[in-house]
XYZ file of C-alpha atoms in Angstrom:
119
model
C 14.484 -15.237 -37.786
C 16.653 -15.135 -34.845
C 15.257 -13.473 -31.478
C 17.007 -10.709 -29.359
C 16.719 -10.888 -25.905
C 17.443 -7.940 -24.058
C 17.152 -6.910 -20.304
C 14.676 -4.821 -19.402
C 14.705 -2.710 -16.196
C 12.403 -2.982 -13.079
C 9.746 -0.615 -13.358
C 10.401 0.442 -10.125
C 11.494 4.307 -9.192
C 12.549 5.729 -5.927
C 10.977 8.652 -4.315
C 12.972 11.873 -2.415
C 11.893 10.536 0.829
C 12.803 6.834 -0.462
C 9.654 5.234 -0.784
C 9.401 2.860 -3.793
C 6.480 3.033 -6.689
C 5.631 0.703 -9.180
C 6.214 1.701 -12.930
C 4.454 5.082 -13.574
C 1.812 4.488 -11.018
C 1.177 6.291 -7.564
C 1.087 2.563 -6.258
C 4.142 1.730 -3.753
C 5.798 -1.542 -3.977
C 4.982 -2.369 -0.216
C 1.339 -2.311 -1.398
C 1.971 -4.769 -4.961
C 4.392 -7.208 -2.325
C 1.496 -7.402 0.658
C -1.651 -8.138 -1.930
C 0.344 -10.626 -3.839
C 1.560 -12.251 -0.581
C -2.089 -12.525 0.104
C -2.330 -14.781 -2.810
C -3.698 -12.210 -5.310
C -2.469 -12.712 -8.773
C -1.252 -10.113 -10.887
C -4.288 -9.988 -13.332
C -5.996 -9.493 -9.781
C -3.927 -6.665 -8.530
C -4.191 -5.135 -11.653
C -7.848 -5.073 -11.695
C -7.642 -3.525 -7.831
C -4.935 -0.982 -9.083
C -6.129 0.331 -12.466
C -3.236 2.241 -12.805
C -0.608 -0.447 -12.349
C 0.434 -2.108 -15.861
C 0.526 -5.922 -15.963
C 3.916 -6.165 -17.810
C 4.766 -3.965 -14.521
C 3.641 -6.114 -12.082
C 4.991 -9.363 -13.642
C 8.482 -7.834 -14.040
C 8.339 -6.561 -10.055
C 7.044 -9.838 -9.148
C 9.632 -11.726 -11.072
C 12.683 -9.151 -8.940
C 10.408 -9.686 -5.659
C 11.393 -13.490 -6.132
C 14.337 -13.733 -6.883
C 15.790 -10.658 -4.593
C 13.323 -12.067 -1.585
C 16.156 -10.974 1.369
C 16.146 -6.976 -0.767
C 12.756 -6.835 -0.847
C 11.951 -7.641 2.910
C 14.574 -5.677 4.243
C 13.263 -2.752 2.237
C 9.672 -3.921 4.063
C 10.936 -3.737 7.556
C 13.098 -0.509 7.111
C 9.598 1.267 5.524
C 7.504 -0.630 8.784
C 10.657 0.999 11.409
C 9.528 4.268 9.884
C 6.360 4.233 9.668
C 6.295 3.186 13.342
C 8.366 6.160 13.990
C 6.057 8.718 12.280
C 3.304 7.332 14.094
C 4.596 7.432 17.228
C 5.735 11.616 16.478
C 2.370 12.183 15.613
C 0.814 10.626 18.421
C 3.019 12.221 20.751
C 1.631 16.200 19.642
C -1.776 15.072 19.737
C -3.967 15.720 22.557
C -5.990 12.690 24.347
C -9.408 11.830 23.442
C -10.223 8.629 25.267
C -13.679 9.456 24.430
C -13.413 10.201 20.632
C -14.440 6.385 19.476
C -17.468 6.779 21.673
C -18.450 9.735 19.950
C -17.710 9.005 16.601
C -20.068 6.048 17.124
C -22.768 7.170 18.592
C -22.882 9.751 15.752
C -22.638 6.750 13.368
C -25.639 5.608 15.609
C -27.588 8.004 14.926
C -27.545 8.535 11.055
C -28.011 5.194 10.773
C -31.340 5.740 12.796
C -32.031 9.222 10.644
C -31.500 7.036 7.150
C -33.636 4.190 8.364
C -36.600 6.747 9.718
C -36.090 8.654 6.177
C -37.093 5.369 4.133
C -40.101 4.808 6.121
């Protein structure tokens, strides 16, 4: 018996707006790059992204390494806009230096409500 090897494609599709999922998931490939940089393994991100396929993930993987130079320059164009959405939004929103103290001293006090409810 004689084997056929045959390329497969990367499981990878580009969005309208150009962002970049992974196989038939919602999962984008900046997401699959940054937890297997942080030394997850694909059985691992697989596990955190039920919807990824491993076969997926091992084929991206396997284009992430050898097309490193693609792949980070994808990275830092996506980080550039991101950046640049942030700062848009930013700009039409009105200033609320004292939002974070709010927000915790709400925090504050249902933590005080649950803790008086269990007594």
């Amino acid at each position: 018996m004689t084997m056929s090897f045959e390329p497969q494609p990367v499981p990878l599709r580009v969005e309208l707006h150009g962002a970049v999922r992974v196989g038939d998931s919602r999962v984008l490939l900046e997401v699959l790059i940054q937890e297997f940089d942080n030394g997850a393994s694909p059985e691992a991100i697989v596990h955190a992204y039920d919807t990824l396929r491993l076969a997926d993930v091992y084929a991206v993987l396997a284009y992430y390494l050898t097309h490193p130079d693609e792949i980070r320059e994808y990275l830092r164009r996506r980080g550039v806009e991101a950046e640049e959405i942030r700062r848009k939004i930013e700009a039409h929103q009105p200033a609320r230096p004292e939002m974070r103290e709010k927000l915790l001293a709400r925090r504050a006090q249902m933590e005080r409500d649950h803790a008086s409810s269990r007594q």
